[in-house]
JSON list of C-alpha atoms in Angstrom, two decimals:
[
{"chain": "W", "resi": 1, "resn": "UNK", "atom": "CA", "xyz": [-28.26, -118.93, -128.92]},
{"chain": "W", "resi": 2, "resn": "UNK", "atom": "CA", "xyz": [-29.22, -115.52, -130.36]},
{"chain": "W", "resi": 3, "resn": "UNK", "atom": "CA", "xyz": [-29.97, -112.54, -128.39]},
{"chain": "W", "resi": 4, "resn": "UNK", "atom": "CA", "xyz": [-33.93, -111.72, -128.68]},
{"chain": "W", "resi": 5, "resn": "UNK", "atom": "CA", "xyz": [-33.66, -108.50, -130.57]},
{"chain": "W", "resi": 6, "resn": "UNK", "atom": "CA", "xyz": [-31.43, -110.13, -133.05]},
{"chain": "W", "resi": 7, "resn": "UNK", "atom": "CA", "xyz": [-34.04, -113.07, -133.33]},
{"chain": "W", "resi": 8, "resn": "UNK", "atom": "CA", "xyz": [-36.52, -110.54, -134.05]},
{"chain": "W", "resi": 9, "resn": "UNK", "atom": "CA", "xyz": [-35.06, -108.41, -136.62]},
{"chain": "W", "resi": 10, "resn": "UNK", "atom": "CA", "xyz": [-34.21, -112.35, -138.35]},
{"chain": "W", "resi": 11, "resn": "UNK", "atom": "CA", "xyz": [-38.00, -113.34, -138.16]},
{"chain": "W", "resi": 12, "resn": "UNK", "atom": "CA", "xyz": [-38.75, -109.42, -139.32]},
{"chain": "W", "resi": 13, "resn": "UNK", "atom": "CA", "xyz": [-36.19, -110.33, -142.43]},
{"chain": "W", "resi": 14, "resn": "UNK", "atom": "CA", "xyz": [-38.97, -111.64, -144.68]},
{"chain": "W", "resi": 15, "resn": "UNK", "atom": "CA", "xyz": [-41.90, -110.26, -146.73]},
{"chain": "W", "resi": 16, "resn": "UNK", "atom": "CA", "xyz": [-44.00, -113.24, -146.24]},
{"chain": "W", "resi": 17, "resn": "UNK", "atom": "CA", "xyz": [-43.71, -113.12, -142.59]},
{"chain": "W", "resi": 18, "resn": "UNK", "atom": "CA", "xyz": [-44.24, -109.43, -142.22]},
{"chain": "W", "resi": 19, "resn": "UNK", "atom": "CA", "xyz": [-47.49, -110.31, -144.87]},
{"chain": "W", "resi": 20, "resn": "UNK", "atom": "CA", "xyz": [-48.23, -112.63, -142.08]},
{"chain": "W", "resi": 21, "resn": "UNK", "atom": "CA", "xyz": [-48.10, -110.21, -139.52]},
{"chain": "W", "resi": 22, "resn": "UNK", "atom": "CA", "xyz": [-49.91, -107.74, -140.87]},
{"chain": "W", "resi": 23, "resn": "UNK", "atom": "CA", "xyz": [-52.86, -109.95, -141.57]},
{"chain": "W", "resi": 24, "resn": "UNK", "atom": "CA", "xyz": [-53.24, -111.34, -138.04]},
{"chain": "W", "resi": 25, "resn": "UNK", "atom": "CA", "xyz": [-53.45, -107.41, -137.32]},
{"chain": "W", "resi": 26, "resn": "UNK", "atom": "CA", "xyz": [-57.08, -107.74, -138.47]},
{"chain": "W", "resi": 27, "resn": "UNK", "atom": "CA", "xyz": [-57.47, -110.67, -135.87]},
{"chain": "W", "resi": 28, "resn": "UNK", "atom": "CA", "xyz": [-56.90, -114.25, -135.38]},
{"chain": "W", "resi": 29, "resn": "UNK", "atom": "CA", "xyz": [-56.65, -117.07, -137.96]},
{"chain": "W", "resi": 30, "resn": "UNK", "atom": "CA", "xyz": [-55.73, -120.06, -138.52]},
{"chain": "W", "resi": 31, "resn": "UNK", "atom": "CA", "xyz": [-52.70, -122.04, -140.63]},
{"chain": "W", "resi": 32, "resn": "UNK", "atom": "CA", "xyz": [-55.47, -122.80, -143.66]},
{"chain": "W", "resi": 33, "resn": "UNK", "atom": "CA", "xyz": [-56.57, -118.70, -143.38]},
{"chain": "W", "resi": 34, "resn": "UNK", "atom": "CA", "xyz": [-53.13, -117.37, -142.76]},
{"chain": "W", "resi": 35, "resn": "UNK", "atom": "CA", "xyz": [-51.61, -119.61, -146.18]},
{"chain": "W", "resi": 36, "resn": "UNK", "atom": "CA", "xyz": [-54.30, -118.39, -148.50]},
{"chain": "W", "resi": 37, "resn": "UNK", "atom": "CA", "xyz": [-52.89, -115.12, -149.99]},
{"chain": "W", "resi": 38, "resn": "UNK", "atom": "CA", "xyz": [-49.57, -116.43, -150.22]},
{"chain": "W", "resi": 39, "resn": "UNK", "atom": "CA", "xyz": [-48.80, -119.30, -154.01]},
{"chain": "W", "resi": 40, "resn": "UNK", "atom": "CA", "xyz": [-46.57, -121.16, -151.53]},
{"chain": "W", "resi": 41, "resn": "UNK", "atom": "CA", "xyz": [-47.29, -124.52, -149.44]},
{"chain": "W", "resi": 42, "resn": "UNK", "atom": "CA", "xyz": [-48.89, -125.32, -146.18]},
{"chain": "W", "resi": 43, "resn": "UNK", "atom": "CA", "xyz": [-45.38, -126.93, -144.61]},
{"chain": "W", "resi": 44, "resn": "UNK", "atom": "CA", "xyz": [-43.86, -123.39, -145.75]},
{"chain": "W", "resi": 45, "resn": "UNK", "atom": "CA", "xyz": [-45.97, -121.80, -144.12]},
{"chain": "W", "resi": 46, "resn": "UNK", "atom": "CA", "xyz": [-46.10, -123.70, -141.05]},
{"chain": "W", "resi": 47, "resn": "UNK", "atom": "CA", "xyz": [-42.22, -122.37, -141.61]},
{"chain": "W", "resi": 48, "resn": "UNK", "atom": "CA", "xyz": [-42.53, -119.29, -141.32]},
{"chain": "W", "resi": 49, "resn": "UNK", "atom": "CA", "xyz": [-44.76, -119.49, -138.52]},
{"chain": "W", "resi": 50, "resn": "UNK", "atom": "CA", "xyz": [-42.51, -121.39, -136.10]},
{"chain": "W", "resi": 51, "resn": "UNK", "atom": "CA", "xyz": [-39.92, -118.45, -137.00]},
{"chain": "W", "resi": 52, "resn": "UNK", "atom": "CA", "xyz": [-42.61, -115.98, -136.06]},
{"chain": "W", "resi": 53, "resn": "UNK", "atom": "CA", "xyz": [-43.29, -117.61, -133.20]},
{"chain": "W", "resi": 54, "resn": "UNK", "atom": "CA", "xyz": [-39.84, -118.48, -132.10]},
{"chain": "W", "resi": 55, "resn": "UNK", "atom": "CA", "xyz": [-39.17, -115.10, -132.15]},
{"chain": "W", "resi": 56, "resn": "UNK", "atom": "CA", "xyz": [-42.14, -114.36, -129.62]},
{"chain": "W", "resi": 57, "resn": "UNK", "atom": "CA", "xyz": [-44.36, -112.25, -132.57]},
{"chain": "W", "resi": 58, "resn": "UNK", "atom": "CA", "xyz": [-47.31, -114.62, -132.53]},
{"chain": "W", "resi": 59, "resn": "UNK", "atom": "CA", "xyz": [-48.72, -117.02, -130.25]},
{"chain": "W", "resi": 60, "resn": "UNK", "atom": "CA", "xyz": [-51.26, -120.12, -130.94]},
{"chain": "W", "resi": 61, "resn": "UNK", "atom": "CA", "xyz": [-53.87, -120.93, -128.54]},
{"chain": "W", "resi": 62, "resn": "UNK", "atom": "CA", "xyz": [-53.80, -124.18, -127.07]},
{"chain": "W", "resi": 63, "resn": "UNK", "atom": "CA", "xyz": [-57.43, -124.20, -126.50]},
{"chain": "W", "resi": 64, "resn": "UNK", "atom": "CA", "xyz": [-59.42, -124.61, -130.11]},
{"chain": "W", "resi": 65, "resn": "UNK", "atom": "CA", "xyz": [-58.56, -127.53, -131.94]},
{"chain": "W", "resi": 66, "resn": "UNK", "atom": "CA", "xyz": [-57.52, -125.17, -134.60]},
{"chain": "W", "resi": 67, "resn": "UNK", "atom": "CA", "xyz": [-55.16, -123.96, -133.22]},
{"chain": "W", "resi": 68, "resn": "UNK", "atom": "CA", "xyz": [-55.76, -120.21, -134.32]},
{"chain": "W", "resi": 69, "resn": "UNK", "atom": "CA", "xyz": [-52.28, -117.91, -134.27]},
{"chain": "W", "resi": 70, "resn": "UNK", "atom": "CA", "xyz": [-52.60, -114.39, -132.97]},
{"chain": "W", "resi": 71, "resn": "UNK", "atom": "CA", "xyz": [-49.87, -111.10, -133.33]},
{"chain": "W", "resi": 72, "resn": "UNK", "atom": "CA", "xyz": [-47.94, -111.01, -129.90]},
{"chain": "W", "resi": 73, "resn": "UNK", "atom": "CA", "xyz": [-46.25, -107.51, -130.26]},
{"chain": "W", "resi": 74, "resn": "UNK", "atom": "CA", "xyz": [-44.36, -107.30, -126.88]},
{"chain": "W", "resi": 75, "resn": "UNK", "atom": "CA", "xyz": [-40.85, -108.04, -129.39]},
{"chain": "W", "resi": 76, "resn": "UNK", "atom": "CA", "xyz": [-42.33, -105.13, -131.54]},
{"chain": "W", "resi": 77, "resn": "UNK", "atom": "CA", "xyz": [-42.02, -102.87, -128.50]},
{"chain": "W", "resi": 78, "resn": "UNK", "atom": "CA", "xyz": [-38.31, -103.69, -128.14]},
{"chain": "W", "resi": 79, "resn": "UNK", "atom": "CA", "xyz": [-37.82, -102.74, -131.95]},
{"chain": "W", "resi": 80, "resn": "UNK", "atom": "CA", "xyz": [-39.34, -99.85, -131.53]},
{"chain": "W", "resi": 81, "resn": "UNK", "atom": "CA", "xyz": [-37.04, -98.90, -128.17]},
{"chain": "W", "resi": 82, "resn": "UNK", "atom": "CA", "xyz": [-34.02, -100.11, -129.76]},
{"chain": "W", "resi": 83, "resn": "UNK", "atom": "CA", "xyz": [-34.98, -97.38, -132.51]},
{"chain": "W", "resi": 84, "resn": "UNK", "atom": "CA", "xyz": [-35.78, -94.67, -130.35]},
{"chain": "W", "resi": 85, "resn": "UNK", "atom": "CA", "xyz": [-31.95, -93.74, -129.89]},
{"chain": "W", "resi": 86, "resn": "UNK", "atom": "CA", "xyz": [-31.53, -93.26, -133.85]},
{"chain": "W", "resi": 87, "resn": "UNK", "atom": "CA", "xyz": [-34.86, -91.07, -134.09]},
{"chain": "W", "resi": 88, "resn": "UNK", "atom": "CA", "xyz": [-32.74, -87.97, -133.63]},
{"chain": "W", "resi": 89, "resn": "UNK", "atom": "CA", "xyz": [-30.62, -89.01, -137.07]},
{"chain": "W", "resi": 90, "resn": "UNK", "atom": "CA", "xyz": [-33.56, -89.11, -139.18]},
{"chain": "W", "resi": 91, "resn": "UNK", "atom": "CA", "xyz": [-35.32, -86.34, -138.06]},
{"chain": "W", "resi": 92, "resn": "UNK", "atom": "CA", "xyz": [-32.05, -84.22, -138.28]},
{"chain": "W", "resi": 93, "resn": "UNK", "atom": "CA", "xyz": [-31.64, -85.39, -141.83]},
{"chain": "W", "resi": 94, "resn": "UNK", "atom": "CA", "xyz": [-35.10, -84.08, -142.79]},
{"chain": "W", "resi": 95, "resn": "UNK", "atom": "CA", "xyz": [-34.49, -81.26, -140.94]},
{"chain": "W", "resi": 96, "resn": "UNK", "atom": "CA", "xyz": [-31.32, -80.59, -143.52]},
{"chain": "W", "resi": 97, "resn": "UNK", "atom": "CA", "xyz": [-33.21, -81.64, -146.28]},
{"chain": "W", "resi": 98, "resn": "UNK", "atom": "CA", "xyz": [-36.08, -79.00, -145.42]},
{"chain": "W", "resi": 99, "resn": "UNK", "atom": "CA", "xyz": [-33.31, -76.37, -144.69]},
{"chain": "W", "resi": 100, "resn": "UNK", "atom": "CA", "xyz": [-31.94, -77.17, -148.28]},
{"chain": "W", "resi": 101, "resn": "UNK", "atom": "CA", "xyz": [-35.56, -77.01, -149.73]},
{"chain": "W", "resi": 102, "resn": "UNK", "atom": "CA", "xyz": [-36.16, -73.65, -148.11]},
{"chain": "W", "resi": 103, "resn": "UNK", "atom": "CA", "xyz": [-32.44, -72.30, -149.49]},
{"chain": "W", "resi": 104, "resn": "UNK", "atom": "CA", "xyz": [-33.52, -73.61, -152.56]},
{"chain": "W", "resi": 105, "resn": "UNK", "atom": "CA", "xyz": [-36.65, -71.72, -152.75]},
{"chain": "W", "resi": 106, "resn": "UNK", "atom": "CA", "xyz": [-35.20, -68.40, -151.60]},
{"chain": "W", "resi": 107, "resn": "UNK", "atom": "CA", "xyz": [-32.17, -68.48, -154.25]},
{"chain": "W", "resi": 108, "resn": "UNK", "atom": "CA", "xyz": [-35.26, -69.02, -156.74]},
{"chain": "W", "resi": 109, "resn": "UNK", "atom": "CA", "xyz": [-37.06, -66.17, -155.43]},
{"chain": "W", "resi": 110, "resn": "UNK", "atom": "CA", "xyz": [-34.05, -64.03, -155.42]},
{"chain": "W", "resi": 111, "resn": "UNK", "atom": "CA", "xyz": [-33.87, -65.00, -159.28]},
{"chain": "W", "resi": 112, "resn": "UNK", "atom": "CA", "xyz": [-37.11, -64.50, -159.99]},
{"chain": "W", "resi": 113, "resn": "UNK", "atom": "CA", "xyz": [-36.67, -60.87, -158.17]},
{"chain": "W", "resi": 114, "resn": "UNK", "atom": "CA", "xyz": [-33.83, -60.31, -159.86]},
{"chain": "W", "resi": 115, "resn": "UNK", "atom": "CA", "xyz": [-35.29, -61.32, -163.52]},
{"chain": "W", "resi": 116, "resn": "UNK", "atom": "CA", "xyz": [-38.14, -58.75, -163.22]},
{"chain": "W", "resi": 117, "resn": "UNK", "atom": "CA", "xyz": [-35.59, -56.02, -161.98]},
{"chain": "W", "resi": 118, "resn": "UNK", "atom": "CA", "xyz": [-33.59, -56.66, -165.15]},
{"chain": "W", "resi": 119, "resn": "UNK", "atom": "CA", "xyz": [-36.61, -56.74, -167.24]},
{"chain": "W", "resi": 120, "resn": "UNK", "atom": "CA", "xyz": [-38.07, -53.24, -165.66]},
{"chain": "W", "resi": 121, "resn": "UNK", "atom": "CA", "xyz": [-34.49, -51.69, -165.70]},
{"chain": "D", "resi": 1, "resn": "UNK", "atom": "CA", "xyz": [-32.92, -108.93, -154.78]},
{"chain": "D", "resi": 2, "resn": "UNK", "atom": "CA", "xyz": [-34.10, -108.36, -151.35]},
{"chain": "D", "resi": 3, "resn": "UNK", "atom": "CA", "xyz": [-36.51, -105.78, -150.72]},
{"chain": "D", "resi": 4, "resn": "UNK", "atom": "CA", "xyz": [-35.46, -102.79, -149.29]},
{"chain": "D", "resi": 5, "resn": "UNK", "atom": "CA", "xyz": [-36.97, -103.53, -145.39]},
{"chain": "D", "resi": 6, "resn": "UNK", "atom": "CA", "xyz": [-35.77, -107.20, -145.56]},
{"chain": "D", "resi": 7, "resn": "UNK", "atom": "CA", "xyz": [-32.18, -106.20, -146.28]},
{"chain": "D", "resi": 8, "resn": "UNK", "atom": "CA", "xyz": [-32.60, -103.41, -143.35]},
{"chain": "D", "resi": 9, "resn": "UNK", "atom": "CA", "xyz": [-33.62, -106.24, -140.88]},
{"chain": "D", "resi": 10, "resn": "UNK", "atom": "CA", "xyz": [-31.13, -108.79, -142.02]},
{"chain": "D", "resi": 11, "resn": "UNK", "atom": "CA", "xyz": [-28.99, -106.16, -141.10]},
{"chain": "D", "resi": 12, "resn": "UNK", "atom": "CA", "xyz": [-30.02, -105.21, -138.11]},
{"chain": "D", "resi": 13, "resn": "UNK", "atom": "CA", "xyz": [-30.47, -109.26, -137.18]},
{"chain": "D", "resi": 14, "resn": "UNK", "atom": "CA", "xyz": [-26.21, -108.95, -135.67]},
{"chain": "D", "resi": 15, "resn": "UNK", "atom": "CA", "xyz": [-25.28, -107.63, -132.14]},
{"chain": "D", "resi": 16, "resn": "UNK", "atom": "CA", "xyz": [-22.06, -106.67, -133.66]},
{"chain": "D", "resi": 17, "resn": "UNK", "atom": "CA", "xyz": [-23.41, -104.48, -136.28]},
{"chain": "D", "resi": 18, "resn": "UNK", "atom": "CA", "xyz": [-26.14, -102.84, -134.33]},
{"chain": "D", "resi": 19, "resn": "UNK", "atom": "CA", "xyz": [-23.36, -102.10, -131.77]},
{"chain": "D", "resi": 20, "resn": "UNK", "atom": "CA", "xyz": [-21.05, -100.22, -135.25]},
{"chain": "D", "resi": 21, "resn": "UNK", "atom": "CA", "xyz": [-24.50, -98.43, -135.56]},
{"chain": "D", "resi": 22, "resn": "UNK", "atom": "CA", "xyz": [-24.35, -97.80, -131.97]},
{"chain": "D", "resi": 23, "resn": "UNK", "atom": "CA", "xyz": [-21.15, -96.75, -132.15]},
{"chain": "D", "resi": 24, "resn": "UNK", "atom": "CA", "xyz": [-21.48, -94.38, -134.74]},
{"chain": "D", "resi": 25, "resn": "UNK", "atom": "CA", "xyz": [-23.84, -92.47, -133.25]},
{"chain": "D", "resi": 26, "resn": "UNK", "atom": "CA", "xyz": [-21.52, -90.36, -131.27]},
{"chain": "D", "resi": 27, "resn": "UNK", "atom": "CA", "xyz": [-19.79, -89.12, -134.57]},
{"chain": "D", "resi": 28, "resn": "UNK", "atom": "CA", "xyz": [-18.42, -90.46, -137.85]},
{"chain": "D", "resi": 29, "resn": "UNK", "atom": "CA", "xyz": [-15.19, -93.08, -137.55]},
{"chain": "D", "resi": 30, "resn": "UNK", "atom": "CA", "xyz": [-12.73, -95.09, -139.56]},
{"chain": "D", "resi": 31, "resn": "UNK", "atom": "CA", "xyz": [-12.90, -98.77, -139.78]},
{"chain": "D", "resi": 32, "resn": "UNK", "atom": "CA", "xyz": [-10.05, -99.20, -137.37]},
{"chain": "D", "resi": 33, "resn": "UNK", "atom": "CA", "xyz": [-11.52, -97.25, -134.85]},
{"chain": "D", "resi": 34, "resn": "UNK", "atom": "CA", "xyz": [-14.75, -99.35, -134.98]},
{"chain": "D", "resi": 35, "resn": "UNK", "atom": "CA", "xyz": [-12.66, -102.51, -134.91]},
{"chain": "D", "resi": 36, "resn": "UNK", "atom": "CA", "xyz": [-10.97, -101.75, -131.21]},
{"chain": "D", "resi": 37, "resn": "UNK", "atom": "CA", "xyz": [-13.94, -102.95, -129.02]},
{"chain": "D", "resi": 38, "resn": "UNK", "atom": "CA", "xyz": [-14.73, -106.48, -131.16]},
{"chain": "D", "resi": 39, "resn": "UNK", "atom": "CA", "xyz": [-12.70, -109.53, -130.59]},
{"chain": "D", "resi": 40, "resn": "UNK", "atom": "CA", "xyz": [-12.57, -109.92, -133.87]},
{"chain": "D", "resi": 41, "resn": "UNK", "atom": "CA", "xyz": [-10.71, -109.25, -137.22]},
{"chain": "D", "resi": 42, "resn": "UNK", "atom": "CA", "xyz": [-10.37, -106.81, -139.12]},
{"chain": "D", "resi": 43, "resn": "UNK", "atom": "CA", "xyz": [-11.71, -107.98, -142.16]},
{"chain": "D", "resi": 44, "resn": "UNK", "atom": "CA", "xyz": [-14.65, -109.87, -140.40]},
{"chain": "D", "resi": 45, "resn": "UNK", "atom": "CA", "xyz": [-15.43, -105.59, -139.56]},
{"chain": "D", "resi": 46, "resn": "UNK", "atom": "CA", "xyz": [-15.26, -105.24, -142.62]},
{"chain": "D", "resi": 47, "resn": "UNK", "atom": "CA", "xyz": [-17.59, -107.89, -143.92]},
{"chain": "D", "resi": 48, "resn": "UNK", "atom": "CA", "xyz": [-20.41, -106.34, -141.27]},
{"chain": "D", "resi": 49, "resn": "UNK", "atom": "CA", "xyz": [-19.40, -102.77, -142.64]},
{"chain": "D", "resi": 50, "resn": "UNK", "atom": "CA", "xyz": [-20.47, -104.34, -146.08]},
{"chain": "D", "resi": 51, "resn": "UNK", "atom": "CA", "xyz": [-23.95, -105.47, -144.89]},
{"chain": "D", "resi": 52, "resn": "UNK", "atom": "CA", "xyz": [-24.68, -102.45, -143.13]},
{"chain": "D", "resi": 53, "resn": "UNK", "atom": "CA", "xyz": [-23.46, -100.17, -146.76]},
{"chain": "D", "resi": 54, "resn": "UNK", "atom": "CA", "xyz": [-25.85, -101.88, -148.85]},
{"chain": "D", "resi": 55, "resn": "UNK", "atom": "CA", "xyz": [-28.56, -101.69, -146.47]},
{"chain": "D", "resi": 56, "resn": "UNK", "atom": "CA", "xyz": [-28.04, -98.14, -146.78]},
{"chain": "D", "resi": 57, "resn": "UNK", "atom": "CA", "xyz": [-27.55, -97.86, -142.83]},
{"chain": "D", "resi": 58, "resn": "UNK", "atom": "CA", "xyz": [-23.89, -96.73, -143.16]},
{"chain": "D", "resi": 59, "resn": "UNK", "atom": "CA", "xyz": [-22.32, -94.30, -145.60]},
{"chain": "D", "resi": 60, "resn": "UNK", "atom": "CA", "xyz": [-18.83, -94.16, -146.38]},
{"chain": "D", "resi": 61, "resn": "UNK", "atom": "CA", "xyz": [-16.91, -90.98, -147.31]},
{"chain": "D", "resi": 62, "resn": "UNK", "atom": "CA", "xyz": [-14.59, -90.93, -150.56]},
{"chain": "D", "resi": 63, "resn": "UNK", "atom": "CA", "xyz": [-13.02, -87.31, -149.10]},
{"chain": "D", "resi": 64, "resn": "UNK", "atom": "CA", "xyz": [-10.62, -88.21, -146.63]},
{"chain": "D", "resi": 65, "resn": "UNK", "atom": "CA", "xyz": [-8.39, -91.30, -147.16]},
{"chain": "D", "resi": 66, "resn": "UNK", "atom": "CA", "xyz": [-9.34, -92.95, -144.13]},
{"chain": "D", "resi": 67, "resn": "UNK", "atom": "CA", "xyz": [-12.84, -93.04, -145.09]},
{"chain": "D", "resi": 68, "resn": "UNK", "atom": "CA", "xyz": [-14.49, -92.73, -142.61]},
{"chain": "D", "resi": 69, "resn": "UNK", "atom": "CA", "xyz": [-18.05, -94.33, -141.73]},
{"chain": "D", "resi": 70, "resn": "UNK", "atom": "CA", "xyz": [-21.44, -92.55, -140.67]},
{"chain": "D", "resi": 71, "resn": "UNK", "atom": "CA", "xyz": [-24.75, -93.37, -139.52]},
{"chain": "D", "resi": 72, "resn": "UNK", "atom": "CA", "xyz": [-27.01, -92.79, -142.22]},
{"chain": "D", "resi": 73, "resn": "UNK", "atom": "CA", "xyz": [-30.69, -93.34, -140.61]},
{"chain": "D", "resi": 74, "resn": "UNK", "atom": "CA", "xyz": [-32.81, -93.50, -143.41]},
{"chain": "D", "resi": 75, "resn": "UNK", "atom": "CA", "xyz": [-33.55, -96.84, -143.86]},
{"chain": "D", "resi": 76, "resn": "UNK", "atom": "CA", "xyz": [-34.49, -96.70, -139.76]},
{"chain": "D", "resi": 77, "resn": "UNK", "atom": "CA", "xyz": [-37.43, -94.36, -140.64]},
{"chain": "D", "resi": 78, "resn": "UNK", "atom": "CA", "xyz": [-38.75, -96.92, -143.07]},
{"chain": "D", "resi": 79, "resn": "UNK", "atom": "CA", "xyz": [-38.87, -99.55, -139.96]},
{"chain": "D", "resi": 80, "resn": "UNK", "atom": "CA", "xyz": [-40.28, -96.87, -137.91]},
{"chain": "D", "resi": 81, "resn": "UNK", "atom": "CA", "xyz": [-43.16, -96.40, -140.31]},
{"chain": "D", "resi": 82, "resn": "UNK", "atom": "CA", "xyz": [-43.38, -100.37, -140.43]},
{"chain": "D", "resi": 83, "resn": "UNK", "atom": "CA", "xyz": [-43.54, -100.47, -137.14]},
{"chain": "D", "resi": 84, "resn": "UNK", "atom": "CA", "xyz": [-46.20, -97.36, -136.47]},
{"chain": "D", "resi": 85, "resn": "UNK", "atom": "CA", "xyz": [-49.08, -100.45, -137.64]},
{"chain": "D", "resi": 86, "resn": "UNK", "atom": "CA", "xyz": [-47.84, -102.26, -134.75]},
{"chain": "D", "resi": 87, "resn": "UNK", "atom": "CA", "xyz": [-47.96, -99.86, -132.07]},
{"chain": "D", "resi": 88, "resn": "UNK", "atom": "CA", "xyz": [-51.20, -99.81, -130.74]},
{"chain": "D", "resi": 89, "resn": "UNK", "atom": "CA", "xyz": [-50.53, -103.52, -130.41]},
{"chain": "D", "resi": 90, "resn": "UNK", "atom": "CA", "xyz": [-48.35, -103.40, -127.36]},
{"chain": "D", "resi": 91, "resn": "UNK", "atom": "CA", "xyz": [-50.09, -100.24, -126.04]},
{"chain": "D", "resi": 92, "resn": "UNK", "atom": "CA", "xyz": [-52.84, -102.64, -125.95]},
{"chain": "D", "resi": 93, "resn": "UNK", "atom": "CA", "xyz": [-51.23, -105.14, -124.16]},
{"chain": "D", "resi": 94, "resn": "UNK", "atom": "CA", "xyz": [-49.75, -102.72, -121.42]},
{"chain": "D", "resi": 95, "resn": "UNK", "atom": "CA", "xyz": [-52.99, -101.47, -120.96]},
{"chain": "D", "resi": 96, "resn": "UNK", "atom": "CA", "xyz": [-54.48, -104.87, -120.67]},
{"chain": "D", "resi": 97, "resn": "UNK", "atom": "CA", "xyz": [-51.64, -105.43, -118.04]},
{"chain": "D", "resi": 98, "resn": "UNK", "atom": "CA", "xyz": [-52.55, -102.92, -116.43]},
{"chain": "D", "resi": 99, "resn": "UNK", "atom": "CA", "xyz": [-55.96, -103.25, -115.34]},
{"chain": "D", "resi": 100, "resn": "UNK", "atom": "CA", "xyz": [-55.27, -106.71, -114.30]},
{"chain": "D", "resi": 101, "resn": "UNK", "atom": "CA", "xyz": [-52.31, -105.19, -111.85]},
{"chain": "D", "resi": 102, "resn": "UNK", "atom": "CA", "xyz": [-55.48, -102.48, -110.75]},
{"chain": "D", "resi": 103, "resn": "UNK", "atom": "CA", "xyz": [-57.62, -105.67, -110.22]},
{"chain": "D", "resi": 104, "resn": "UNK", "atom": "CA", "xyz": [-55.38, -107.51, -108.15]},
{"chain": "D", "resi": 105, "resn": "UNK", "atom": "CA", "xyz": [-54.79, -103.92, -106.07]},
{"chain": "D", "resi": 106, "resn": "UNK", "atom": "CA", "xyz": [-58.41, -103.44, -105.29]},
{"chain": "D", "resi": 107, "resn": "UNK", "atom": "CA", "xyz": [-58.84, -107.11, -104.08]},
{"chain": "D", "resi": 108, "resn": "UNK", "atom": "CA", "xyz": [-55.98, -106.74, -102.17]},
{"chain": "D", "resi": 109, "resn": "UNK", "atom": "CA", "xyz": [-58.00, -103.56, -100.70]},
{"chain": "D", "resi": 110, "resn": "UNK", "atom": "CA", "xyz": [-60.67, -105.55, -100.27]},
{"chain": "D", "resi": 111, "resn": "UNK", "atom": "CA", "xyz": [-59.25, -107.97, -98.78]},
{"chain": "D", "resi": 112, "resn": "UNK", "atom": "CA", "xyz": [-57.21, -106.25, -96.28]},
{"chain": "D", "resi": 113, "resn": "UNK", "atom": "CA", "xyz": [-60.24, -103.99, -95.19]},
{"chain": "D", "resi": 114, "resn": "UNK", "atom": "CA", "xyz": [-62.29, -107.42, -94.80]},
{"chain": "D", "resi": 115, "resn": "UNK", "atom": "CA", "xyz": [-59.42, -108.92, -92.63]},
{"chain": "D", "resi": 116, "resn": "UNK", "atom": "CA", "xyz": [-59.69, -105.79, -90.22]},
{"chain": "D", "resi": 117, "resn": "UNK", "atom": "CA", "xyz": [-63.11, -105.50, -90.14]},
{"chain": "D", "resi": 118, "resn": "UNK", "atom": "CA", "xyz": [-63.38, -109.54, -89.18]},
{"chain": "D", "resi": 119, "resn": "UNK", "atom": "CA", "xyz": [-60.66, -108.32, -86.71]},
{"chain": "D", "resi": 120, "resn": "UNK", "atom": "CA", "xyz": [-63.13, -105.79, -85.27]},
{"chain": "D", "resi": 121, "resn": "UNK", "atom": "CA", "xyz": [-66.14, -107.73, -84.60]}
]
């Protein structure tokens, strides 16, 4: 029923799934491997990685009998275009924030300038 | 209680409120004005206005009495960073992708120059 991206951003909505995530980075693994780190049950995690996979981020192999789950970042690439038309906003921000830094800076100078005028004078 | 990227993506898991972000983009506007395309209520705007404030995505102004709404991209930079882990991920893929289409063009090559030579003996 939901569109994809807004599937994705749901399955992204957790810190055990993005834990999840970022260990199948390092390669495949199974359900037994992928629950280890986490102090929560297998069924939980067998959860969270029908959300995952719902959403498209991993995939399991049919072929071993384990059934290992790998990252599938194709939905990851959508994120990521979906972003691209608010880069502009952050990097403007910064851009303030630097411009405010560097005022900053100069008004200090200027003070500092000014200080060892007065204390010459 | 949320951390801070799980509250961005819960946010960001609506087409309505990535469409106010959207929306926003092309300059700063009052919650009226970001009402008129939805078929829906006001205060139903106002309840995705909500989400996207405390995720930090939208920023209200107390100056004018209107109030009006802007795009504050912060919280996208912290999903860009996220998502920087994941990129070579589907770079990988499209690459992947690509020398299979390369594949199937050369044996198409071959192919076709095998067909015309058969053609000339």
């Amino acid at each position: 029923m939901n569109d994809p991206l807004s599937t994705t951003f749901a399955a992204l909505a957790d810190p055990t799934r993005r834990a999840i995530l970022a260990r199948l980075v390092s390669g495949e693994a199974s359900v037994t491997q992928l629950a280890e780190p986490f102090q929560i049950s297998l069924p939980a995690v067998s959860k969270h990685l029908k959300v995952l996979e719902r959403a498209g981020l991993i995939a399991r192999t049919h072929e071993a009998q384990w059934r290992p789950c790998r990252l599938s970042a194709r939905p990851l690439k959508d994120v990521s275009d979906w972003l691209s038309h608010y880069r502009r906003f952050w990097e403007e921000s910064f851009d303030r924030l630097d411009d405010y830094l560097h005022e900053l800076q100069s008004k200090e100078k200027r003070n500092v300038r000014r200080h060892h005028k007065d204390h010459r004078s």
